[in-house]
Amino acid sequence: MNTAFQHQTVSRAAVRYTGVAIVLHWAIALMILSMIPMGWWMVRALKKPETQQLAYQLFQIHKSIGFAILALTVLRIVWRATHKPPALPSGMKLWERFLANATHIAFYGLMLILPLTGWIYVSSGWAIATDRPLDVATSWFGLFPIPHLPGLEGNRSLAFGAMGAHSYMAYGGAVLIALHVAAALKHQFIERDGVLAQMVPFLRAGKAAHGTSGKGKTSGLSHGFGLALVVMAAAIGWVLHLPPPLAEQPSSVEAQAEPTTTTPQSPASASQANPAQTDVQTAPVQAATAPVWVIDMASSSIGFGGTHAGNAFNGRFEEWSGDIRFDPANLPGSKAVILVKTASARTGDATQEGSLKNGEWLNSTRFPEAKFETTEFRALGGDRYEAKGTLSIKNKPLPVVLPFTLKMEGNKAQVDGALELDRAALNLGMFSDPSAEWVSKTISVKIAVSATKSDS
């Protein structure tokens, strides 16, 4: 009796996948089923102003799910290699075994190569919809950043090829899913051999014998055939979607984001070239003799805002410092220098925050600080003032005027100011979005500074 019981237990175990394999199968299946229609819709929606914002958000979700599929597929392959799968029904014909094995390996190939081609496309830093550089960061569901694959930035041909392969494999995946579902239903309702019960725990196992695991003479051939189909679909999509050459193609987004080098000019020649900037460039700066003010960082802020895909956004810089020496009665002896850590920009959107650090935007790796230095203060009457100065982002100086209000009570002061910046003048995002189709051309900046006069 013991022997019979053990044999019965083994037989039951042999007709089902393990619990881990079942969970991985259905988790990946549900994600894939959501990815295909999502991808088809958002590619078209990105071109329409009224749906751009939703498409942008879905694009970030699409990337996150893709990386989840890639990670779970690797885990599933490791699990499959270390845990024997259930056997195929012994009554299956040779061609049925061949197709079953080929489809199985094709699914594994798709689940690996599809996310990888998406990763290659994102890493290329090129948008095929607009055919221009577009370096967008990737954040996994807003929890942590996922780096781009190195050495692919600004590669236009790579972007078109990778997206072509990605699209063709997505269509191929839809066909495989239809075949897979049809085969499962055939086994469940026509053959009644319990194959579907291998992956659906609440179904009763079939009565058909499961005498072979499918690793017979045709196994290697069918696996090779399935993988070849995936590679062929990817290769055809890649080749058919290679773009014609551009007359002028930037080598990389990073290279395009570099500040231009200009020949130094004398004050006289600079005045003749741009009279409007004469006061800022040539006015002598008197040594600061006004009292020092200590900033209360907890109640002070530097914010910015604009629109992205038609929706308003607001952000702030979390790390900055200032050296302020100011006296309303001694404006010639007043001066302020503000240093801002560009990598500390926060908008509440992890993808936006990651993209702001990239080369064509703030380029935080190469230019970690932005600087505003005053050259002149002017009283406008009452509590209104303005500070003329130079704003430097990515080492590109821009003369600006900051109007602000000043309210003083004893040794306490509150300053509130605002100005608007043209991102074209600061070379921000001018290669991926020069016509402001996505990000507004004008960026508003607001400052609020609470400070205490130093006794020293």
XYZ file of C-alpha atoms in Angstrom:
456
model
C 0.000 0.000 0.000
C 2.872 2.370 0.813
C 4.320 1.896 -2.644
C 0.981 2.546 -4.307
C 0.440 5.719 -2.275
C 3.898 7.030 -3.169
C 3.311 6.276 -6.847
C -0.035 8.111 -6.729
C 1.607 11.164 -5.087
C 4.363 11.320 -7.701
C 1.821 11.035 -10.505
C -0.181 13.922 -9.131
C 2.919 16.093 -8.723
C 4.012 15.312 -12.257
C 0.977 16.872 -13.915
C 1.296 20.369 -12.408
C 3.882 23.117 -12.416
C 5.227 24.270 -9.066
C 3.481 27.073 -7.221
C 6.315 29.503 -8.000
C 6.164 28.664 -11.717
C 2.387 29.176 -11.751
C 2.638 32.582 -10.036
C 5.401 33.707 -12.408
C 3.449 32.502 -15.445
C 0.263 34.392 -14.627
C 2.034 37.508 -13.378
C 4.013 37.795 -16.620
C 0.948 36.900 -18.708
C -1.171 39.656 -17.174
C 1.599 42.203 -17.670
C 2.070 41.212 -21.317
C -1.671 41.407 -21.958
C -1.667 44.977 -20.632
C 1.466 45.985 -22.523
C 0.387 45.269 -26.101
C -2.735 47.496 -26.275
C -1.004 50.101 -24.120
C 1.911 50.289 -26.542
C -0.269 50.512 -29.629
C -2.396 53.300 -28.151
C 0.320 55.492 -26.681
C 2.429 55.578 -29.863
C -0.498 57.245 -31.624
C -1.608 59.315 -28.644
C 1.822 60.930 -28.281
C 1.208 62.771 -31.561
C -2.036 64.404 -30.373
C -1.864 67.411 -28.015
C -5.063 66.427 -26.205
C -3.704 62.978 -25.264
C 0.008 63.721 -24.899
C -0.008 63.938 -21.111
C -1.807 60.615 -20.617
C 0.428 59.001 -23.235
C 3.509 60.332 -21.454
C 2.327 58.823 -18.153
C 1.494 55.508 -19.810
C 4.899 55.483 -21.475
C 6.547 55.592 -18.041
C 4.280 52.766 -16.803
C 4.991 50.815 -19.992
C 8.735 51.032 -19.379
C 8.360 49.998 -15.735
C 6.216 46.970 -16.606
C 8.713 46.028 -19.321
C 11.555 45.925 -16.823
C 9.390 43.894 -14.456
C 8.722 41.374 -17.252
C 12.447 41.172 -18.003
C 13.367 40.536 -14.370
C 10.588 37.973 -13.798
C 11.465 36.172 -17.031
C 15.061 35.744 -15.925
C 13.778 34.394 -12.603
C 11.400 32.082 -14.414
C 14.167 30.692 -16.615
C 16.345 30.014 -13.573
C 13.421 28.321 -11.850
C 12.644 26.240 -14.930
C 16.275 25.119 -15.197
C 16.261 23.890 -11.604
C 12.735 22.419 -11.434
C 11.481 19.725 -13.809
C 8.308 20.772 -15.656
C 5.290 18.464 -15.936
C 5.274 15.974 -18.776
C 3.307 16.381 -21.990
C 0.408 13.994 -22.624
C 1.693 10.754 -24.094
C -0.986 10.821 -26.769
C 0.243 14.039 -28.406
C 1.290 13.711 -32.024
C 4.847 14.489 -33.075
C 3.891 17.751 -34.826
C 1.911 18.843 -31.765
C 4.944 18.279 -29.543
C 7.089 20.206 -32.019
C 4.738 23.207 -32.035
C 4.277 23.101 -28.246
C 8.023 23.196 -27.638
C 8.634 25.796 -30.362
C 5.911 28.078 -29.004
C 7.243 27.667 -25.480
C 10.787 28.727 -26.363
C 9.455 31.526 -28.615
C 7.613 32.983 -25.629
C 10.798 32.946 -23.579
C 12.660 34.643 -26.422
C 10.010 37.343 -26.732
C 9.900 37.963 -22.990
C 13.645 38.587 -23.031
C 14.215 40.387 -26.343
C 11.117 42.621 -26.317
C 12.096 44.453 -23.102
C 15.727 44.583 -24.209
C 14.863 46.305 -27.500
C 12.725 48.765 -25.545
C 15.666 49.429 -23.243
C 17.929 49.962 -26.261
C 15.435 52.426 -27.742
C 15.171 54.460 -24.535
C 18.960 54.411 -24.107
C 19.513 55.728 -27.641
C 18.142 59.125 -26.629
C 16.291 59.586 -29.899
C 12.539 59.929 -30.503
C 11.426 58.358 -33.768
C 8.056 60.189 -33.637
C 9.760 63.568 -34.039
C 13.047 62.252 -35.477
C 15.128 64.315 -33.091
C 17.149 63.702 -29.908
C 15.077 63.016 -26.791
C 16.848 61.945 -23.630
C 14.169 60.819 -21.153
C 15.157 59.233 -17.862
C 13.644 55.946 -16.701
C 12.335 55.421 -13.191
C 10.878 52.085 -12.095
C 7.367 53.060 -10.957
C 8.922 56.213 -9.472
C 10.824 54.175 -6.869
C 14.366 54.169 -8.248
C 16.123 55.152 -11.502
C 17.119 52.624 -14.133
C 20.252 53.659 -16.019
C 20.488 53.745 -19.791
C 22.650 51.194 -21.544
C 26.043 52.878 -21.967
C 27.414 54.112 -25.263
C 24.101 54.367 -27.127
C 23.261 58.051 -26.645
C 22.159 59.977 -29.724
C 22.213 56.935 -32.029
C 19.397 57.603 -34.492
C 19.725 54.403 -36.532
C 19.801 52.320 -33.373
C 16.603 53.979 -32.143
C 14.699 53.298 -35.373
C 15.981 49.738 -35.634
C 15.258 48.867 -32.018
C 11.728 50.261 -32.204
C 11.094 48.417 -35.459
C 12.180 45.135 -33.875
C 10.132 45.967 -30.770
C 6.992 46.573 -32.847
C 7.320 43.456 -34.981
C 7.888 41.257 -31.961
C 4.852 42.814 -30.273
C 2.717 41.774 -33.262
C 4.347 38.356 -33.164
C 3.600 38.112 -29.473
C -0.075 38.823 -30.119
C -0.151 35.963 -32.630
C 1.593 33.609 -30.203
C -0.831 34.501 -27.421
C -3.795 33.700 -29.683
C -2.255 30.341 -30.662
C -1.363 29.571 -27.052
C -4.884 30.280 -25.799
C -6.443 28.259 -28.642
C -4.182 25.280 -27.910
C -4.954 25.428 -24.167
C -8.695 25.491 -24.828
C -8.366 22.598 -27.302
C -6.557 20.489 -24.696
C -9.122 21.384 -22.031
C -12.396 20.937 -23.895
C -11.570 18.618 -26.804
C -8.625 16.459 -25.731
C -9.562 16.644 -22.030
C -5.993 15.688 -21.135
C -5.462 18.124 -18.252
C -2.794 20.288 -19.894
C -4.545 23.499 -18.814
C -4.701 22.162 -15.260
C -0.895 22.251 -15.206
C -1.118 26.043 -14.898
C -4.590 26.473 -13.343
C -4.560 25.010 -9.821
C -8.349 24.844 -9.341
C -8.874 22.701 -12.477
C -8.955 18.952 -12.106
C -6.096 17.119 -13.764
C -7.008 15.129 -16.849
C -7.075 11.367 -17.143
C -4.689 11.136 -20.045
C -1.262 9.677 -19.340
C 1.634 12.111 -19.129
C 4.498 9.854 -19.926
C 7.046 12.203 -21.478
C 8.394 15.638 -20.628
C 8.781 16.582 -24.263
C 12.570 16.233 -24.269
C 12.613 13.688 -27.061
C 14.336 13.730 -30.406
C 12.469 16.800 -31.655
C 13.015 18.934 -28.546
C 16.255 20.587 -29.630
C 14.992 21.169 -33.169
C 11.705 22.709 -32.003
C 13.468 24.970 -29.517
C 15.795 26.196 -32.231
C 12.854 26.776 -34.555
C 10.970 28.806 -31.932
C 13.962 30.977 -31.144
C 14.672 31.460 -34.862
C 11.150 32.811 -35.381
C 11.669 35.449 -32.692
C 15.079 36.471 -34.018
C 13.694 36.625 -37.575
C 10.808 38.888 -36.528
C 13.227 41.164 -34.679
C 15.668 41.274 -37.604
C 12.951 42.034 -40.181
C 11.510 44.804 -38.016
C 14.978 46.238 -37.411
C 15.976 46.329 -41.087
C 12.650 47.615 -42.421
C 12.590 50.508 -39.956
C 16.093 51.844 -40.508
C 15.721 55.538 -41.411
C 17.268 57.407 -44.325
C 20.385 59.358 -43.342
C 20.059 62.888 -42.036
C 21.926 65.720 -43.702
C 23.184 66.809 -40.297
C 23.011 64.324 -37.472
C 24.103 65.247 -33.946
C 26.532 62.711 -32.571
C 24.924 62.756 -29.138
C 22.560 64.687 -26.951
C 25.425 65.371 -24.566
C 27.502 66.969 -27.294
C 24.596 69.150 -28.363
C 24.093 70.347 -24.785
C 27.543 71.863 -24.466
C 27.687 75.645 -24.159
C 29.075 77.356 -27.218
C 32.526 78.861 -27.019
C 32.735 82.527 -27.931
C 35.703 84.761 -28.508
C 36.201 87.163 -25.581
C 35.155 90.717 -26.394
C 36.311 93.994 -25.021
C 33.715 96.081 -23.170
C 33.584 98.466 -26.114
C 32.950 95.771 -28.716
C 30.445 94.033 -26.425
C 28.592 97.323 -26.045
C 28.405 97.756 -29.802
C 27.291 94.165 -30.363
C 24.526 94.276 -27.749
C 23.782 97.721 -26.323
C 20.998 96.349 -24.115
C 23.555 94.444 -22.051
C 26.009 97.325 -21.621
C 24.966 98.204 -18.064
C 25.243 94.614 -16.836
C 28.524 93.827 -18.516
C 30.465 97.022 -17.855
C 29.044 98.561 -14.669
C 31.648 98.488 -11.908
C 30.715 96.393 -8.871
C 31.451 98.102 -5.580
C 32.786 95.949 -2.771
C 29.917 94.771 -0.533
C 29.789 96.804 2.669
C 26.161 96.131 3.661
C 25.266 93.881 6.629
C 25.262 90.091 6.239
C 21.916 88.254 6.303
C 21.642 84.604 7.354
C 19.028 82.644 5.377
C 16.475 80.538 7.223
C 16.465 77.586 4.814
C 13.455 75.931 6.453
C 11.177 78.828 5.479
C 12.892 79.801 2.206
C 12.517 78.305 -1.249
C 13.450 78.529 -4.914
C 10.674 77.183 -7.132
C 10.049 76.875 -10.853
C 7.127 75.980 -13.059
C 5.762 75.688 -16.568
C 3.706 73.294 -18.647
C 4.508 69.781 -19.827
C 2.315 68.094 -22.436
C -0.286 70.782 -21.839
C -0.419 70.296 -18.065
C 1.042 72.662 -15.496
C 3.961 71.469 -13.384
C 5.717 73.011 -10.411
C 9.077 72.174 -8.929
C 11.696 73.340 -6.478
C 15.402 73.089 -5.766
C 16.043 71.335 -2.494
C 19.718 72.229 -2.140
C 20.926 75.793 -2.459
C 22.790 78.427 -0.471
C 23.201 82.181 -0.506
C 25.574 84.914 0.575
C 23.421 88.016 1.039
C 24.698 91.444 2.057
C 21.929 94.025 1.865
C 20.969 97.427 3.229
C 18.111 99.507 1.738
C 20.068 102.586 2.719
C 23.242 101.318 1.071
C 22.204 99.703 -2.205
C 25.580 100.355 -3.914
C 27.235 98.326 -1.153
C 24.684 95.488 -1.331
C 25.320 92.216 -3.070
C 23.908 88.680 -3.269
C 25.289 85.419 -4.617
C 23.006 82.363 -4.811
C 24.342 78.875 -5.619
C 21.897 76.113 -6.591
C 22.618 72.373 -6.824
C 21.064 71.484 -10.183
C 20.663 67.796 -9.311
C 18.319 68.760 -6.469
C 15.456 69.765 -8.812
C 12.212 68.107 -7.728
C 8.825 68.088 -9.472
C 7.147 65.073 -7.902
C 7.569 63.146 -11.173
C 10.574 60.822 -11.044
C 10.922 60.744 -14.828
C 10.903 64.533 -15.090
C 13.432 64.786 -12.267
C 15.742 62.284 -13.902
C 15.443 63.973 -17.292
C 16.249 67.407 -15.840
C 19.678 66.068 -14.838
C 20.442 64.981 -18.399
C 22.787 66.650 -20.870
C 20.458 68.881 -22.839
C 18.690 70.155 -19.731
C 20.627 71.000 -16.562
C 23.454 68.515 -17.222
C 23.983 68.063 -13.494
C 26.947 65.730 -13.821
C 29.111 68.231 -15.688
C 27.582 71.411 -14.291
C 26.495 70.634 -10.722
C 25.804 74.275 -9.786
C 23.814 77.166 -11.186
C 24.687 80.661 -9.995
C 22.927 83.993 -9.675
C 25.134 86.986 -8.822
C 23.824 90.517 -8.516
C 25.516 93.500 -10.112
C 23.121 96.232 -9.026
C 20.152 96.845 -6.719
C 17.512 99.478 -7.442
C 14.695 100.853 -5.287
C 11.354 101.124 -7.116
C 9.378 102.784 -4.344
C 7.738 101.476 -1.190
C 8.781 97.867 -0.524
C 9.532 97.164 -4.186
C 13.057 96.601 -5.468
C 14.835 94.908 -8.349
C 18.148 93.120 -8.564
C 20.088 93.142 -11.812
C 22.533 90.320 -12.169
C 23.824 87.350 -14.118
C 22.281 83.898 -14.062
C 24.692 81.132 -15.091
C 23.373 77.693 -16.008
C 25.744 75.193 -17.640
C 28.340 77.992 -17.532
C 26.168 80.028 -19.902
C 25.702 83.565 -18.483
C 22.412 85.353 -18.983
C 21.685 88.913 -17.775
C 18.437 88.958 -15.784
C 16.416 91.375 -13.679
C 14.701 90.022 -10.570
C 11.916 92.221 -9.166
C 11.161 91.541 -5.515
C 9.381 92.890 -2.466
C 11.132 93.415 0.867
C 9.414 93.446 4.247
C 11.571 94.133 7.306
C 10.722 93.915 10.989
C 13.685 94.613 13.232
C 16.446 92.193 12.269
C 14.067 89.943 10.286
C 13.441 90.238 6.562
C 11.155 88.526 4.048
C 11.925 88.695 0.334
C 9.539 87.462 -2.385
C 10.437 87.681 -6.053
C 9.531 86.194 -9.420
C 10.774 86.274 -12.980
C 10.283 84.395 -16.236
C 13.089 82.744 -18.154
C 13.230 81.792 -21.813
C 14.755 78.306 -21.837
C 16.028 78.916 -25.367
C 18.292 81.648 -23.991
C 19.706 79.151 -21.506
C 19.950 76.248 -24.008
C 17.572 74.026 -22.055
C 15.924 71.223 -24.019
C 16.501 72.915 -27.348
C 17.387 69.766 -29.287
C 14.505 67.493 -28.331
C 11.879 70.223 -27.981
C 12.949 73.463 -29.694
C 9.407 74.434 -30.714
C 7.979 73.897 -27.192
C 5.670 71.077 -28.292
C 6.175 69.349 -24.928
C 7.695 71.799 -22.452
C 6.691 75.450 -22.354
C 9.254 77.841 -23.739
C 8.874 80.100 -20.709
C 9.789 78.829 -17.251
C 8.683 80.835 -14.239
C 10.957 81.136 -11.206
C 9.756 82.158 -7.751
C 11.909 82.870 -4.727
C 10.935 83.279 -1.092
C 13.710 84.107 1.352
C 13.426 84.561 5.092
C 16.600 85.901 6.664
C 17.997 87.325 9.887
C 20.544 90.128 10.055
C 23.833 88.884 11.432
C 25.244 90.579 14.527
C 28.800 90.260 13.280
